[in-house]
Amino acid sequence: SAKNPDVPWKSYSEAMDDFQLEKAIGACMEFVSGANQAFNELKPWEKKGEERLGILSDFAERLRHIAQMLLPFIPTTAQKISRQLNVPYADKMLEKDFVITDEMKKWGGIKEWKTVGEPEILFKPLEK
């Protein structure tokens, strides 16, 4: 499994607080890019057992953080990602009083989250 990456919560939060939305989404997209690169380098499809599980668990945790960061920008999709990941708070994400807590921003911060849900396509292909 890979080492825990630096989730860019500080730069993201500062940008959001300053209404620098492009900078905030940029921090998130940089993290997405890093996750994609790590996934391709680690090649979980070539691994077996605990090693594969570790890589996939790490990737699921990365996606959990990404979905939280995307929530203000694409709320329905962020919730769909979280539901597919089966995170306990997914159903509450679109509620007006939903808050991303400090615990949620920690790597591995959702202790009761043990399994992911069923994957499905988030964005349908464009018709030609």
mmCIF file with all atom_site columns, C-alpha atoms in Angstrom, residues 52-125:
data_model
loop_
_atom_site.group_PDB
_atom_site.id
_atom_site.type_symbol
_atom_site.label_atom_id
_atom_site.label_alt_id
_atom_site.label_comp_id
_atom_site.label_asym_id
_atom_site.label_entity_id
_atom_site.label_seq_id
_atom_site.pdbx_PDB_ins_code
_atom_site.Cartn_x
_atom_site.Cartn_y
_atom_site.Cartn_z
_atom_site.occupancy
_atom_site.B_iso_or_equiv
_atom_site.pdbx_formal_charge
_atom_site.auth_seq_id
_atom_site.auth_comp_id
_atom_site.auth_asym_id
_atom_site.auth_atom_id
_atom_site.pdbx_PDB_model_num
ATOM 1  C CA . ARG A 1 52  ? -4.172  -5.325 -3.686  1.00 0.00 ? 52  ARG A CA 1
ATOM 2  C CA . LEU A 1 53  ? -6.572  -4.669 -0.808  1.00 0.00 ? 53  LEU A CA 1
ATOM 3  C CA . GLY A 1 54  ? -4.198  -2.047 0.618   1.00 0.00 ? 54  GLY A CA 1
ATOM 4  C CA . ILE A 1 55  ? -3.938  -0.196 -2.692  1.00 0.00 ? 55  ILE A CA 1
ATOM 5  C CA . LEU A 1 56  ? -7.694  -0.268 -3.285  1.00 0.00 ? 56  LEU A CA 1
ATOM 6  C CA . SER A 1 57  ? -8.430  0.814  0.305   1.00 0.00 ? 57  SER A CA 1
ATOM 7  C CA . ASP A 1 58  ? -6.010  3.720  -0.107  1.00 0.00 ? 58  ASP A CA 1
ATOM 8  C CA . PHE A 1 59  ? -7.679  4.697  -3.365  1.00 0.00 ? 59  PHE A CA 1
ATOM 9  C CA . ALA A 1 60  ? -11.158 4.530  -1.782  1.00 0.00 ? 60  ALA A CA 1
ATOM 10 C CA . GLU A 1 61  ? -9.963  6.848  1.004   1.00 0.00 ? 61  GLU A CA 1
ATOM 11 C CA . ARG A 1 62  ? -8.576  9.268  -1.599  1.00 0.00 ? 62  ARG A CA 1
ATOM 12 C CA . LEU A 1 63  ? -11.956 9.239  -3.361  1.00 0.00 ? 63  LEU A CA 1
ATOM 13 C CA . ARG A 1 64  ? -13.732 9.895  -0.053  1.00 0.00 ? 64  ARG A CA 1
ATOM 14 C CA . HIS A 1 65  ? -11.700 13.095 0.396   1.00 0.00 ? 65  HIS A CA 1
ATOM 15 C CA . ILE A 1 66  ? -12.165 14.100 -3.255  1.00 0.00 ? 66  ILE A CA 1
ATOM 16 C CA . ALA A 1 67  ? -15.952 13.729 -2.967  1.00 0.00 ? 67  ALA A CA 1
ATOM 17 C CA . GLN A 1 68  ? -15.976 16.013 0.092   1.00 0.00 ? 68  GLN A CA 1
ATOM 18 C CA . MET A 1 69  ? -13.973 18.666 -1.772  1.00 0.00 ? 69  MET A CA 1
ATOM 19 C CA . LEU A 1 70  ? -16.240 18.446 -4.808  1.00 0.00 ? 70  LEU A CA 1
ATOM 20 C CA . LEU A 1 71  ? -19.412 18.808 -2.725  1.00 0.00 ? 71  LEU A CA 1
ATOM 21 C CA . PRO A 1 72  ? -19.742 22.626 -3.127  1.00 0.00 ? 72  PRO A CA 1
ATOM 22 C CA . PHE A 1 73  ? -19.136 22.388 -6.881  1.00 0.00 ? 73  PHE A CA 1
ATOM 23 C CA . ILE A 1 74  ? -20.997 19.254 -8.026  1.00 0.00 ? 74  ILE A CA 1
ATOM 24 C CA . PRO A 1 75  ? -23.090 18.247 -5.003  1.00 0.00 ? 75  PRO A CA 1
ATOM 25 C CA . THR A 1 76  ? -25.172 15.467 -6.544  1.00 0.00 ? 76  THR A CA 1
ATOM 26 C CA . THR A 1 77  ? -22.134 13.797 -8.092  1.00 0.00 ? 77  THR A CA 1
ATOM 27 C CA . ALA A 1 78  ? -20.135 14.171 -4.866  1.00 0.00 ? 78  ALA A CA 1
ATOM 28 C CA . GLN A 1 79  ? -22.970 12.454 -3.024  1.00 0.00 ? 79  GLN A CA 1
ATOM 29 C CA . LYS A 1 80  ? -23.135 9.689  -5.664  1.00 0.00 ? 80  LYS A CA 1
ATOM 30 C CA . ILE A 1 81  ? -19.394 9.050  -5.236  1.00 0.00 ? 81  ILE A CA 1
ATOM 31 C CA . SER A 1 82  ? -19.849 8.903  -1.455  1.00 0.00 ? 82  SER A CA 1
ATOM 32 C CA . ARG A 1 83  ? -22.843 6.565  -1.758  1.00 0.00 ? 83  ARG A CA 1
ATOM 33 C CA . GLN A 1 84  ? -20.877 4.251  -4.048  1.00 0.00 ? 84  GLN A CA 1
ATOM 34 C CA . LEU A 1 85  ? -18.074 4.296  -1.490  1.00 0.00 ? 85  LEU A CA 1
ATOM 35 C CA . ASN A 1 86  ? -20.721 3.494  1.140   1.00 0.00 ? 86  ASN A CA 1
ATOM 36 C CA . VAL A 1 87  ? -19.496 6.173  3.573   1.00 0.00 ? 87  VAL A CA 1
ATOM 37 C CA . PRO A 1 88  ? -21.848 6.516  6.563   1.00 0.00 ? 88  PRO A CA 1
ATOM 38 C CA . TYR A 1 89  ? -22.592 10.232 6.039   1.00 0.00 ? 89  TYR A CA 1
ATOM 39 C CA . ALA A 1 90  ? -23.363 10.017 2.289   1.00 0.00 ? 90  ALA A CA 1
ATOM 40 C CA . ASP A 1 91  ? -27.151 10.355 2.629   1.00 0.00 ? 91  ASP A CA 1
ATOM 41 C CA . LYS A 1 92  ? -26.783 13.563 4.682   1.00 0.00 ? 92  LYS A CA 1
ATOM 42 C CA . MET A 1 93  ? -24.406 15.351 2.273   1.00 0.00 ? 93  MET A CA 1
ATOM 43 C CA . LEU A 1 94  ? -27.059 17.420 0.496   1.00 0.00 ? 94  LEU A CA 1
ATOM 44 C CA . GLU A 1 95  ? -28.735 18.573 3.706   1.00 0.00 ? 95  GLU A CA 1
ATOM 45 C CA . LYS A 1 96  ? -28.385 22.292 4.399   1.00 0.00 ? 96  LYS A CA 1
ATOM 46 C CA . ASP A 1 97  ? -26.758 21.762 7.811   1.00 0.00 ? 97  ASP A CA 1
ATOM 47 C CA . PHE A 1 98  ? -24.219 19.139 6.627   1.00 0.00 ? 98  PHE A CA 1
ATOM 48 C CA . VAL A 1 99  ? -20.703 20.026 7.811   1.00 0.00 ? 99  VAL A CA 1
ATOM 49 C CA . ILE A 1 100 ? -17.405 18.410 6.842   1.00 0.00 ? 100 ILE A CA 1
ATOM 50 C CA . THR A 1 101 ? -15.876 17.878 10.278  1.00 0.00 ? 101 THR A CA 1
ATOM 51 C CA . ASP A 1 102 ? -12.190 17.829 11.228  1.00 0.00 ? 102 ASP A CA 1
ATOM 52 C CA . GLU A 1 103 ? -12.588 14.077 11.739  1.00 0.00 ? 103 GLU A CA 1
ATOM 53 C CA . MET A 1 104 ? -13.821 13.678 8.141   1.00 0.00 ? 104 MET A CA 1
ATOM 54 C CA . LYS A 1 105 ? -10.750 15.573 6.897   1.00 0.00 ? 105 LYS A CA 1
ATOM 55 C CA . LYS A 1 106 ? -8.368  13.138 8.621   1.00 0.00 ? 106 LYS A CA 1
ATOM 56 C CA . TRP A 1 107 ? -6.858  10.278 6.658   1.00 0.00 ? 107 TRP A CA 1
ATOM 57 C CA . GLY A 1 108 ? -8.806  7.220  7.833   1.00 0.00 ? 108 GLY A CA 1
ATOM 58 C CA . GLY A 1 109 ? -11.032 9.487  9.923   1.00 0.00 ? 109 GLY A CA 1
ATOM 59 C CA . ILE A 1 110 ? -14.249 7.502  9.374   1.00 0.00 ? 110 ILE A CA 1
ATOM 60 C CA . LYS A 1 111 ? -13.609 4.499  11.633  1.00 0.00 ? 111 LYS A CA 1
ATOM 61 C CA . GLU A 1 112 ? -17.041 2.901  11.125  1.00 0.00 ? 112 GLU A CA 1
ATOM 62 C CA . TRP A 1 113 ? -16.558 2.804  7.332   1.00 0.00 ? 113 TRP A CA 1
ATOM 63 C CA . LYS A 1 114 ? -15.571 -0.751 6.426   1.00 0.00 ? 114 LYS A CA 1
ATOM 64 C CA . THR A 1 115 ? -16.869 -1.614 2.941   1.00 0.00 ? 115 THR A CA 1
ATOM 65 C CA . VAL A 1 116 ? -17.552 0.083  -0.369  1.00 0.00 ? 116 VAL A CA 1
ATOM 66 C CA . GLY A 1 117 ? -20.820 -0.135 -2.285  1.00 0.00 ? 117 GLY A CA 1
ATOM 67 C CA . GLU A 1 118 ? -21.611 -1.042 -5.870  1.00 0.00 ? 118 GLU A CA 1
ATOM 68 C CA . PRO A 1 119 ? -19.848 0.986  -8.574  1.00 0.00 ? 119 PRO A CA 1
ATOM 69 C CA . GLU A 1 120 ? -21.839 2.669  -11.298 1.00 0.00 ? 120 GLU A CA 1
ATOM 70 C CA . ILE A 1 121 ? -21.085 5.161  -14.056 1.00 0.00 ? 121 ILE A CA 1
ATOM 71 C CA . LEU A 1 122 ? -21.223 8.733  -12.718 1.00 0.00 ? 122 LEU A CA 1
ATOM 72 C CA . PHE A 1 123 ? -21.305 10.491 -16.079 1.00 0.00 ? 123 PHE A CA 1
ATOM 73 C CA . LYS A 1 124 ? -23.050 8.887  -19.036 1.00 0.00 ? 124 LYS A CA 1
ATOM 74 C CA . PRO A 1 125 ? -21.106 8.944  -22.326 1.00 0.00 ? 125 PRO A CA 1
#
